[in-house]
Short mmCIF file of C-alpha atoms and ligand atoms in Angstrom, two decimals:
data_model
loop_
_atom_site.label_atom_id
_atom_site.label_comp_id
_atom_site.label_asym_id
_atom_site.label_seq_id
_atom_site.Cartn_x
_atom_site.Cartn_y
_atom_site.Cartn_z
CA UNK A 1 -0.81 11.44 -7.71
CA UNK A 2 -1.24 8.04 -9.67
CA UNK A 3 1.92 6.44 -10.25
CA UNK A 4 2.68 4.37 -13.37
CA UNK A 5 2.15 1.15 -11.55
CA UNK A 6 -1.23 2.06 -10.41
CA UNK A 7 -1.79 4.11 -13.80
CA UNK A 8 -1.10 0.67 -16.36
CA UNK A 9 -3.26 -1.28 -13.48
CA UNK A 10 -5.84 -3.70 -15.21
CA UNK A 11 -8.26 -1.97 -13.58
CA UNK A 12 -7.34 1.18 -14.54
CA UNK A 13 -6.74 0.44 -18.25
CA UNK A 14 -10.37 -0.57 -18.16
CA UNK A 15 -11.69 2.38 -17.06
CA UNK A 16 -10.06 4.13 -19.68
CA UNK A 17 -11.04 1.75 -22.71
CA UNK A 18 -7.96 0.72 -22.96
CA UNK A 19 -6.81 -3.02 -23.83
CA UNK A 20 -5.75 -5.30 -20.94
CA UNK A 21 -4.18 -8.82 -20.07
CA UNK A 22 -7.12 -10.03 -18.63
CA UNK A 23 -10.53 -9.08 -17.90
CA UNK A 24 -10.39 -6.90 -13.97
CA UNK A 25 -12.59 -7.69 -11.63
CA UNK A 26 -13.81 -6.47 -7.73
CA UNK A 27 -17.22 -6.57 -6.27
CA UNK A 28 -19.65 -4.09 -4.92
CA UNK A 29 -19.66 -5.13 -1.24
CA UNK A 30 -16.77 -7.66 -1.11
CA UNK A 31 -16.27 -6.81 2.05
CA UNK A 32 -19.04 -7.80 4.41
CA UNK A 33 -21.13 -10.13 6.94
CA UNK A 34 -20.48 -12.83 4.51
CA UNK A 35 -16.99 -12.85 4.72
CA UNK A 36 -15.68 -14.68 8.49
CA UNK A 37 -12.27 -11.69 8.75
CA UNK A 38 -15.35 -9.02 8.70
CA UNK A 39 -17.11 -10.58 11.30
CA UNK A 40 -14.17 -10.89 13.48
CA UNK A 41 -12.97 -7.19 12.83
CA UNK A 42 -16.69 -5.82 13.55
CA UNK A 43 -16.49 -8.45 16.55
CA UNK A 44 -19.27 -6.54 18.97
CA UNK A 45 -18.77 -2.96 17.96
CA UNK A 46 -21.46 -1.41 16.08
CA UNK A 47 -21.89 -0.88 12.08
CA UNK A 48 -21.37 2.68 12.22
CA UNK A 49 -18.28 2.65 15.33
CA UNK A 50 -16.43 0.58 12.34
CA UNK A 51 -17.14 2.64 9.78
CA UNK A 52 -15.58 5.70 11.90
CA UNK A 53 -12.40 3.41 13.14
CA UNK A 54 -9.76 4.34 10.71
CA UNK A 55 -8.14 1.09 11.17
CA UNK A 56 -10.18 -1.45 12.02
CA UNK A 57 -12.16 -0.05 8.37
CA UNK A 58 -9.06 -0.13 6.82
CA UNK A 59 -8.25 -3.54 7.87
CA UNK A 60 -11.55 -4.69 6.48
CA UNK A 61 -10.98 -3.29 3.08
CA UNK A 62 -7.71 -5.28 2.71
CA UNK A 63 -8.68 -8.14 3.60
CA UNK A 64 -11.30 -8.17 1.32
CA UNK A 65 -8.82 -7.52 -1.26
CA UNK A 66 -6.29 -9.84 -0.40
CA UNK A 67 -8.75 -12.97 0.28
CA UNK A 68 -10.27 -12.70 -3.00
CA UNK A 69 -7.50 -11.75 -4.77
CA UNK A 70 -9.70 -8.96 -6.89
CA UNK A 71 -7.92 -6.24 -9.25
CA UNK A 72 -9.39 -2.93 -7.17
CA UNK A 73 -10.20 -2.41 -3.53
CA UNK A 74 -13.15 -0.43 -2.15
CA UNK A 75 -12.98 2.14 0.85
CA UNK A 76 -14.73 0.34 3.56
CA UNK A 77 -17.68 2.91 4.31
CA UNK A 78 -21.24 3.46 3.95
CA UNK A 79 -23.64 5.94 1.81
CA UNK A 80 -25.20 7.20 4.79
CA UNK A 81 -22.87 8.77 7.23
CA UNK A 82 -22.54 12.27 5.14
CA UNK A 83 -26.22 12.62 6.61
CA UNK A 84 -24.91 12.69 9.83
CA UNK A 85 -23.21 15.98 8.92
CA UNK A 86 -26.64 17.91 7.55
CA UNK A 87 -28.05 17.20 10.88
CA UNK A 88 -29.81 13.62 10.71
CA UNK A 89 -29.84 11.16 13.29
CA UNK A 90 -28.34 7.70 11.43
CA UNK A 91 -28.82 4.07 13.35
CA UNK A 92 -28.05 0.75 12.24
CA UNK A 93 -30.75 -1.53 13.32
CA UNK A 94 -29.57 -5.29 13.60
CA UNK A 95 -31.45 -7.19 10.73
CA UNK A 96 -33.39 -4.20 9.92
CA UNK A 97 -31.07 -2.08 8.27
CA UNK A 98 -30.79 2.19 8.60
CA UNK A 99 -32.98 4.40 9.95
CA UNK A 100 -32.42 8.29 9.44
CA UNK A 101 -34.17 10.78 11.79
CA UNK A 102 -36.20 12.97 11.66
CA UNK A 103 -37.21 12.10 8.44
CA UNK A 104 -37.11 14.93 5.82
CA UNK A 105 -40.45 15.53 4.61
CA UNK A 106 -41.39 19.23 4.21
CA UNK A 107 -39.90 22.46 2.96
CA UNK A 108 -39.11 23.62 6.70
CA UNK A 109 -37.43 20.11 7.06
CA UNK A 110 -35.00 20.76 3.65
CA UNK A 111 -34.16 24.08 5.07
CA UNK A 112 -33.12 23.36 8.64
CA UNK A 113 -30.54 20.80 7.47
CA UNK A 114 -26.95 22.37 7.89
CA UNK A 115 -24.51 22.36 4.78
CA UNK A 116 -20.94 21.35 6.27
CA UNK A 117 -18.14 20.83 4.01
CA UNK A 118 -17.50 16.93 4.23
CA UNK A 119 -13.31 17.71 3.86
CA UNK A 120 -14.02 18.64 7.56
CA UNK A 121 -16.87 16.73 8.94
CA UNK A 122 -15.39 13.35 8.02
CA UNK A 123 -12.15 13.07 8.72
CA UNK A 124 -12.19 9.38 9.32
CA UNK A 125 -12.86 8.67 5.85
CA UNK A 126 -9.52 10.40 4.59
CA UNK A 127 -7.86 8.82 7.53
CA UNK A 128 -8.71 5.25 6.44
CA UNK A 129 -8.02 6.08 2.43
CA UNK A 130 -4.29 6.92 3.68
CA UNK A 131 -3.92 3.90 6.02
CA UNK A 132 -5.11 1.72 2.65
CA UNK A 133 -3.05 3.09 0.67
CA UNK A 134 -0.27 2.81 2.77
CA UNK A 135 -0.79 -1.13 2.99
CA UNK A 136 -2.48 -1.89 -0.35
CA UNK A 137 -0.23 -3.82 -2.67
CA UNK A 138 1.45 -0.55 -5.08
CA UNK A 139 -0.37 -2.11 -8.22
CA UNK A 140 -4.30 -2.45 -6.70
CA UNK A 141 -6.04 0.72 -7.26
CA UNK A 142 -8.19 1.72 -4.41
CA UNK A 143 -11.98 2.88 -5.38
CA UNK A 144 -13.72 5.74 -3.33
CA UNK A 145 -17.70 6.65 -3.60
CA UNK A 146 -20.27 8.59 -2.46
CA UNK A 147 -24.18 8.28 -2.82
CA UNK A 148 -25.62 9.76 -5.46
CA UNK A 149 -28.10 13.13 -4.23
CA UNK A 150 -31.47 10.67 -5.59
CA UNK A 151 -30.63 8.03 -3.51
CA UNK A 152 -29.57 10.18 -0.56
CA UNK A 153 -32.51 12.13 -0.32
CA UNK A 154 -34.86 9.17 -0.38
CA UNK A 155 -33.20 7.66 2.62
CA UNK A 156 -33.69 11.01 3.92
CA UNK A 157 -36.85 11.72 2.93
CA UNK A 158 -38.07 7.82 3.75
CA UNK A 159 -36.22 7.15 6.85
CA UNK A 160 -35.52 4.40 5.89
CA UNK A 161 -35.11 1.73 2.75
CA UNK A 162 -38.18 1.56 1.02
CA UNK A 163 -40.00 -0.33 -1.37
CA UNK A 164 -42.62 2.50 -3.30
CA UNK A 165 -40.38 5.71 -2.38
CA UNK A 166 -44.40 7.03 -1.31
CA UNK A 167 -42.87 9.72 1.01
CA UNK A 168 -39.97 10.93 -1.71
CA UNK A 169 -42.06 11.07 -4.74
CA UNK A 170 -44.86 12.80 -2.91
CA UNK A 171 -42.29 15.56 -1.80
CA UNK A 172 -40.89 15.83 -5.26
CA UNK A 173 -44.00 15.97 -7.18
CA UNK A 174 -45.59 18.63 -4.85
CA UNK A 175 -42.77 20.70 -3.71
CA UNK A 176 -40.50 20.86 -6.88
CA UNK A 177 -38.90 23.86 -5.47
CA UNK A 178 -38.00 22.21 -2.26
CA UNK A 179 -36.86 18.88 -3.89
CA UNK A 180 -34.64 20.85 -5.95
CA UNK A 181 -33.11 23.36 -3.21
CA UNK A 182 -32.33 19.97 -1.49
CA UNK A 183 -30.75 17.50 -4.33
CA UNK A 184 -28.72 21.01 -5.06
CA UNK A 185 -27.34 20.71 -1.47
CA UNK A 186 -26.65 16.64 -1.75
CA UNK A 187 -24.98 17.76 -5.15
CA UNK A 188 -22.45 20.08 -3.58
CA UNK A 189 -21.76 18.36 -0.61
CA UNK A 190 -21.29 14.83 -2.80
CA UNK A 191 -19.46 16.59 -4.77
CA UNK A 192 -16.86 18.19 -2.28
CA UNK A 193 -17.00 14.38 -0.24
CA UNK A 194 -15.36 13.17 -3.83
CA UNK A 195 -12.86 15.12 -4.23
CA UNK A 196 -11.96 15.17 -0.77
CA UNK A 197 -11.39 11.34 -1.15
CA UNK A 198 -9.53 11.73 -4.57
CA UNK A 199 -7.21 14.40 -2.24
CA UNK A 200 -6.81 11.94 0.39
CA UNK A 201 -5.62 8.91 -2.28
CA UNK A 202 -8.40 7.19 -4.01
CA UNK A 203 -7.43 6.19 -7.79
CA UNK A 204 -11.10 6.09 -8.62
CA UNK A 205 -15.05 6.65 -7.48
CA UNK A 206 -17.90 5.17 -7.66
CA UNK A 207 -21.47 7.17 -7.46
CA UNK A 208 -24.06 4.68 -6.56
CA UNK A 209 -27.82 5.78 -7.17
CA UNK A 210 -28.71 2.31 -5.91
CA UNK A 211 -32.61 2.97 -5.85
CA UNK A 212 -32.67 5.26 -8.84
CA UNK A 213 -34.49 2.31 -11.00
CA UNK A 214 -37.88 3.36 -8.88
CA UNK A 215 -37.93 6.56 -11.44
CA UNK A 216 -39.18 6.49 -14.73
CA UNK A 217 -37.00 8.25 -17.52
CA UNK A 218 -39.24 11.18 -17.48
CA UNK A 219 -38.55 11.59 -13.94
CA UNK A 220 -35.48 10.90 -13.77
CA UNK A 221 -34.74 13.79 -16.48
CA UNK A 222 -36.44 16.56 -14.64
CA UNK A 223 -35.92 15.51 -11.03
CA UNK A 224 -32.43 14.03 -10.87
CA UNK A 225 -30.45 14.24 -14.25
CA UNK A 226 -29.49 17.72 -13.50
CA UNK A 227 -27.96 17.12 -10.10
CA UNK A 228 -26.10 14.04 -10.97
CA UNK A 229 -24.95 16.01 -13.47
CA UNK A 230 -23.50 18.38 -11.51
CA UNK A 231 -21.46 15.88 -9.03
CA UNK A 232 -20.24 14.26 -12.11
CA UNK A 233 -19.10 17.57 -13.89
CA UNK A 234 -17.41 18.29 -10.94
CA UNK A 235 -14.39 15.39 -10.38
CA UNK A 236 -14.63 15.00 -14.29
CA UNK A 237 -11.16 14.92 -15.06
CA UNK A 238 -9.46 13.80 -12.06
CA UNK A 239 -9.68 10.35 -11.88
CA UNK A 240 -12.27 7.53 -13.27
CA UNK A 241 -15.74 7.65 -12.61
CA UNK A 242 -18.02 4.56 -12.54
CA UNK A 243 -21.68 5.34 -12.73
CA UNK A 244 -24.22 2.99 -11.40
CA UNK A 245 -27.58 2.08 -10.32
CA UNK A 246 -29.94 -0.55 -10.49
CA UNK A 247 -33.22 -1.54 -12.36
CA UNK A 248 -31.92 1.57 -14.65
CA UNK A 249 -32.14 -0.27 -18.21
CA UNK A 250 -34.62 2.46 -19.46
CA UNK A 251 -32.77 5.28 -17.81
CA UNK A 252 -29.24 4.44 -18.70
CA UNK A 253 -29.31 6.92 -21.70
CA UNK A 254 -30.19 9.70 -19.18
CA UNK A 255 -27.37 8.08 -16.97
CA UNK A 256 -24.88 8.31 -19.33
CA UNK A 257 -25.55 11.82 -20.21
CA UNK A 258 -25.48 12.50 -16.66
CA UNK A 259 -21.86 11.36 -16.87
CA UNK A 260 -19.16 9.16 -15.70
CA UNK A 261 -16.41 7.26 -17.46
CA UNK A 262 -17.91 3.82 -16.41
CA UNK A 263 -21.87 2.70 -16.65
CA UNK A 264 -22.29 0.43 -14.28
CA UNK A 265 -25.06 -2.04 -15.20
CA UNK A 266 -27.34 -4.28 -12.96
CA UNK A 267 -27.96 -7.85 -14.09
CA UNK A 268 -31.41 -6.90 -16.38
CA UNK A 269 -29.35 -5.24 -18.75
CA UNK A 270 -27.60 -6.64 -21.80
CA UNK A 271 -23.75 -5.74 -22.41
CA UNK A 272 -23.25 -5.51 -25.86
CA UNK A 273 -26.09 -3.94 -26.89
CA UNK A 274 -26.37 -1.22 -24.14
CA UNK A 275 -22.68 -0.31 -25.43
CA UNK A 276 -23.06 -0.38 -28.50
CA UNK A 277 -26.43 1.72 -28.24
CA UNK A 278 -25.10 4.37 -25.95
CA UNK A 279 -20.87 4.58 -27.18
CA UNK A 280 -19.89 4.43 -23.83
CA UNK A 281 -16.25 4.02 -23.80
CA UNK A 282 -16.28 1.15 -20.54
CA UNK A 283 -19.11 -0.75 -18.60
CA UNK A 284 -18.93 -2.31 -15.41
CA UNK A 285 -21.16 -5.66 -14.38
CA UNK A 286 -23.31 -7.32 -14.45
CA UNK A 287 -23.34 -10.90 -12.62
CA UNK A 288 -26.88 -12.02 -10.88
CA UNK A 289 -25.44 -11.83 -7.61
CA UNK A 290 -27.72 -14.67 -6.85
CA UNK A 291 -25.88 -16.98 -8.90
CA UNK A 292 -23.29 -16.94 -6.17
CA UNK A 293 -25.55 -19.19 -3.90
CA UNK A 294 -25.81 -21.89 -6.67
CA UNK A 295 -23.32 -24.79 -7.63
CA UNK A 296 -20.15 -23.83 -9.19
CA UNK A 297 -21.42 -24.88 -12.54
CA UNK A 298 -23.11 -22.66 -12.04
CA UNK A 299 -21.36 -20.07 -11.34
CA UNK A 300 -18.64 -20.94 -14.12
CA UNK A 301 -21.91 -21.01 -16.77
CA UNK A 302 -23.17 -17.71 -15.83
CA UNK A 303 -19.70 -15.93 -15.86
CA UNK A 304 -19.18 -16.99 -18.94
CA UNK A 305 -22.54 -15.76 -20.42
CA UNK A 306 -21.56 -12.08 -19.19
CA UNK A 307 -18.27 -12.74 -20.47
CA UNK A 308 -19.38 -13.46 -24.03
CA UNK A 309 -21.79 -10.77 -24.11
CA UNK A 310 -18.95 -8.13 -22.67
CA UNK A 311 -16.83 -10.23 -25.79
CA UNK A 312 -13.46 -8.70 -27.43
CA UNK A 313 -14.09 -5.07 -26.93
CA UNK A 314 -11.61 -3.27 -24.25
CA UNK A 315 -13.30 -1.27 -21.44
CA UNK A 316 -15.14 -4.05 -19.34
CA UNK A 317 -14.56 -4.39 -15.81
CA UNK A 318 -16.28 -7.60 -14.36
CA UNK A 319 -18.76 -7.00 -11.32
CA UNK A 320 -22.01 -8.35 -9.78
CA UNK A 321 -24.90 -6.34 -11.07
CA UNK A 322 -25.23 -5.02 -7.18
CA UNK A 323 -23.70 -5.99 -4.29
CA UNK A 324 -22.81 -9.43 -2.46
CA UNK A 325 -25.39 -10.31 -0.05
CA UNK A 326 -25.00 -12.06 3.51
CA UNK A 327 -24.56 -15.90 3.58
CA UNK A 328 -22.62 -16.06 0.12
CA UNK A 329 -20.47 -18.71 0.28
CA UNK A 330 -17.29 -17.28 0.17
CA UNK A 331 -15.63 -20.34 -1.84
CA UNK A 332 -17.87 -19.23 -4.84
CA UNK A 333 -16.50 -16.08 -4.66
CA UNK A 334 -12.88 -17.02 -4.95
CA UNK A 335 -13.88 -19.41 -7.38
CA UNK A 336 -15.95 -16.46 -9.26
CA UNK A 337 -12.91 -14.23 -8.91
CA UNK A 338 -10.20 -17.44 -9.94
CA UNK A 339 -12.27 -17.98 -13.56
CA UNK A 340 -12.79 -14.55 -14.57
CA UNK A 341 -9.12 -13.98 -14.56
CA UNK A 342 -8.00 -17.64 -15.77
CA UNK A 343 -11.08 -17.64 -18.73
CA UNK A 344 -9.90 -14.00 -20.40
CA UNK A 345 -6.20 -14.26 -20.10
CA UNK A 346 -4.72 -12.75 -23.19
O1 LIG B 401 -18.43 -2.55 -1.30
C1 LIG B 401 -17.81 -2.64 -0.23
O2 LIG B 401 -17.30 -3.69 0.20
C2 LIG B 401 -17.57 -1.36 0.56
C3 LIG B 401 -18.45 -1.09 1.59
C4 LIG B 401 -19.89 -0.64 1.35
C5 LIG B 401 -20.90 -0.84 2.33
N1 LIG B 401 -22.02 -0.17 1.95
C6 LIG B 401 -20.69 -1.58 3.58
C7 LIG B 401 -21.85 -2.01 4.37
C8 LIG B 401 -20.48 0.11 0.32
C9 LIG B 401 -19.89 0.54 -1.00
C10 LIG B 401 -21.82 0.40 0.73
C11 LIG B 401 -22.76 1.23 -0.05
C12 LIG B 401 -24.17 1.26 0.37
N2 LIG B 401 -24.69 1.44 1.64
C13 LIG B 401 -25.27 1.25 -0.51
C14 LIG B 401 -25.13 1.21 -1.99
C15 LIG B 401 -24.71 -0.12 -2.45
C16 LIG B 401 -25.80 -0.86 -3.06
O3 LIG B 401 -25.96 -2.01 -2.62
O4 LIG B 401 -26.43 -0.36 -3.98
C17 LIG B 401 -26.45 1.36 0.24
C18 LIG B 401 -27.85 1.35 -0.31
C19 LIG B 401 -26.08 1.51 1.60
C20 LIG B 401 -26.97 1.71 2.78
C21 LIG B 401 -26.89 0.54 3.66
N3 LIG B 401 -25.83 0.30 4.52
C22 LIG B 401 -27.77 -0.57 3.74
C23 LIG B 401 -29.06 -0.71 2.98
C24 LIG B 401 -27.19 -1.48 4.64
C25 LIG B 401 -27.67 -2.86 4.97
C26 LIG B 401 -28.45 -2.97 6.20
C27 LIG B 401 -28.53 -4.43 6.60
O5 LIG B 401 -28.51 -4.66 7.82
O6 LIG B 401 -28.56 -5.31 5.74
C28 LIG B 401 -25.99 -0.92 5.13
C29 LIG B 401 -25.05 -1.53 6.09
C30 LIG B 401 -23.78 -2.01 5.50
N4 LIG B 401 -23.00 -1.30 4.64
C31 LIG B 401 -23.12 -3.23 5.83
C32 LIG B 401 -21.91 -3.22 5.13
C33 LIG B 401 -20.81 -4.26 5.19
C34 LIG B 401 -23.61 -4.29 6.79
C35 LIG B 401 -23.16 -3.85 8.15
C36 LIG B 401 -23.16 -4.92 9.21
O7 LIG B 401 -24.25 -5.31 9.66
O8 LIG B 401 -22.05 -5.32 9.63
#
């Protein structure tokens, strides 16, 4: 249950298009390799040993929070373990990034995969959400997410990240039936992983369909609208959703019809215009997250331009347009963090 605390949070007020005393803001990754604390809590276990350490991931996600002094904290986690549970093999490879095998790539593939029910198979999720909550200050809403079932399945169709998607649109142009039986699955199981999270604390979620902007609208319709759809249909209600995805500026109409209470929008995409084009009630974004490596003129100069283009209207919540990247200086982040709040305080 939300309590009125966390309920009149800046945060949440955002979410809900509601007015606030100054602009929130948190950060898709802000906790990471960038960031010293993270290194020191990874220290020499593996990426994935953390992620299944109740503590250790808990620690990470509040001292993210508490560093930067943001208005949410995210559930330290990753997309990719909830493949684990239909059967794939999931590494980390050290500069390389994830590897899932076998790779999904034919009809017999989709239909071997086992469909557990993620309120059992990952119990070290829920375990971490209650340690956070526990520890996180009463008034910082903590933010849950999932993958969305397009980006899931290309990692599991691909094997990996990918630049063309050669492997995934190949399967779904060929084998609609397949491609279908298995975003279906990702749907349900998504979905359950959700509310399973919102059960175990969270006061919010995020779907990312990070690699999403590789479709074209027409695509996206018939192949993945439906099954987004269907996660977002099913924790509509219970607490805030924030939609997002990158390279999406042509498919954010489809997004928002998808659902979601929050669009989140990647740095391409202008504020005012996608809002007032689309009457979506709160938008999340949409920083370069590039600019964080420049001076702190910078910085300052380009907040300000997403600032003025959010402008008066309630139901922004400040973000990069995707996630912080290794080697960001983390004084420009504080600093980032510092003149959001300082610049919109009402
Ligand atoms: O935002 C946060 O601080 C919460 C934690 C979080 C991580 N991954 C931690 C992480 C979240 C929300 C994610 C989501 C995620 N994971 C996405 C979607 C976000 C986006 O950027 O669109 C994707 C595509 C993944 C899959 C994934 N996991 C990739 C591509 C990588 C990077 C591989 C690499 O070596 O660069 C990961 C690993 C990962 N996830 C790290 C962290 C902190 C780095 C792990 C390490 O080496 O210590």
């Amino acid at each position: 249950m939300t309590d009125n605390v966390l309920h009149n949070s800046r945060f949440l007020k955002a979410c809900r298009g509601e007015p606030v005393d100054a602009t929130p803001i948190w950060l898709m990754r802000q906790a990471g390799r960038y960031m010293p604390e993270y290194q020191a809590v990874r220290g020499k276990s593996s990426f994935l040993e953390l992620c299944k350490s109740p503590e250790r991931s808990a620690q990470v996600t509040l001292d993210a929070q508490r560093i930067l002094g943001v208005d949410a904290a995210i559930l330290f986690a990753d997309l990719l373990p909830i493949l684990e549970t239909v059967g794939l093999n999931l590494e980390y490879l050290e500069g390389e990034g994830p590897r899932l095998s076998p790779p999904v790539r034919t009809s017999a593939d989709i239909h071997r995969l086992r469909e557990e029910d993620p309120a059992q198979s990952m119990p070290f999720v829920y375990d971490a959400i209650r340690i956070i909550r526990r520890e996180l200050p009463r008034d910082i809403p903590l933010i849950g997410f999932a993958g969305a079932p397009f980006t899931l399945a290309a990692y599991a169709i691909e094997g990996e990240s990918s630049r063309n998607f050669i492997h995934t649109k190949t399967l779904m142009y060929n084998d609609p039936q397949g491609w279908h039986a298995l975003l279906g699955m990702l749907a349900r199981l998504v979905g359950k992983y959700l509310h399973a999270q919102i059960d175990a604390g969270v006061q919010a979620v995020q779907l990312f369909d990070s690699w999403v902007g590789t479709l074209s609208p027409e695509d996206y319709r018939e192949y993945v609208l439906p099954h987004s759809y269907a996660v977002l249909q099913s924790v509509k209600g219970r607490v805030p959703v924030i939609h997002f995805g990158v390279g999406t500026s042509t498919l954010l109409p489809f997004m928002a019809a998808a659902g979601g209470d929050v669009l989140g929008l990647d740095w391409h995409t202008p504020i005012a215009l996608t809002r007032e084009k689309l009457k979506v009630r709160a938008v999340q974004g949409n920083l370069d997250p590039i600019c964080l490596f420049a001076d702190r003129e910078v910085v300052r100069r380009k907040a300000m331009q997403v600032l003025d283009d959010a402008g008066e209207t309630p139901g922004h919540i400040f973000n990069l347009g995707h996630g912080i990247l290794p080697k960001t200086p983390v004084d420009n982040v504080k600093f980032l963090v510092d003149f959001v709040h300082e610049s919109t305080r009402r």
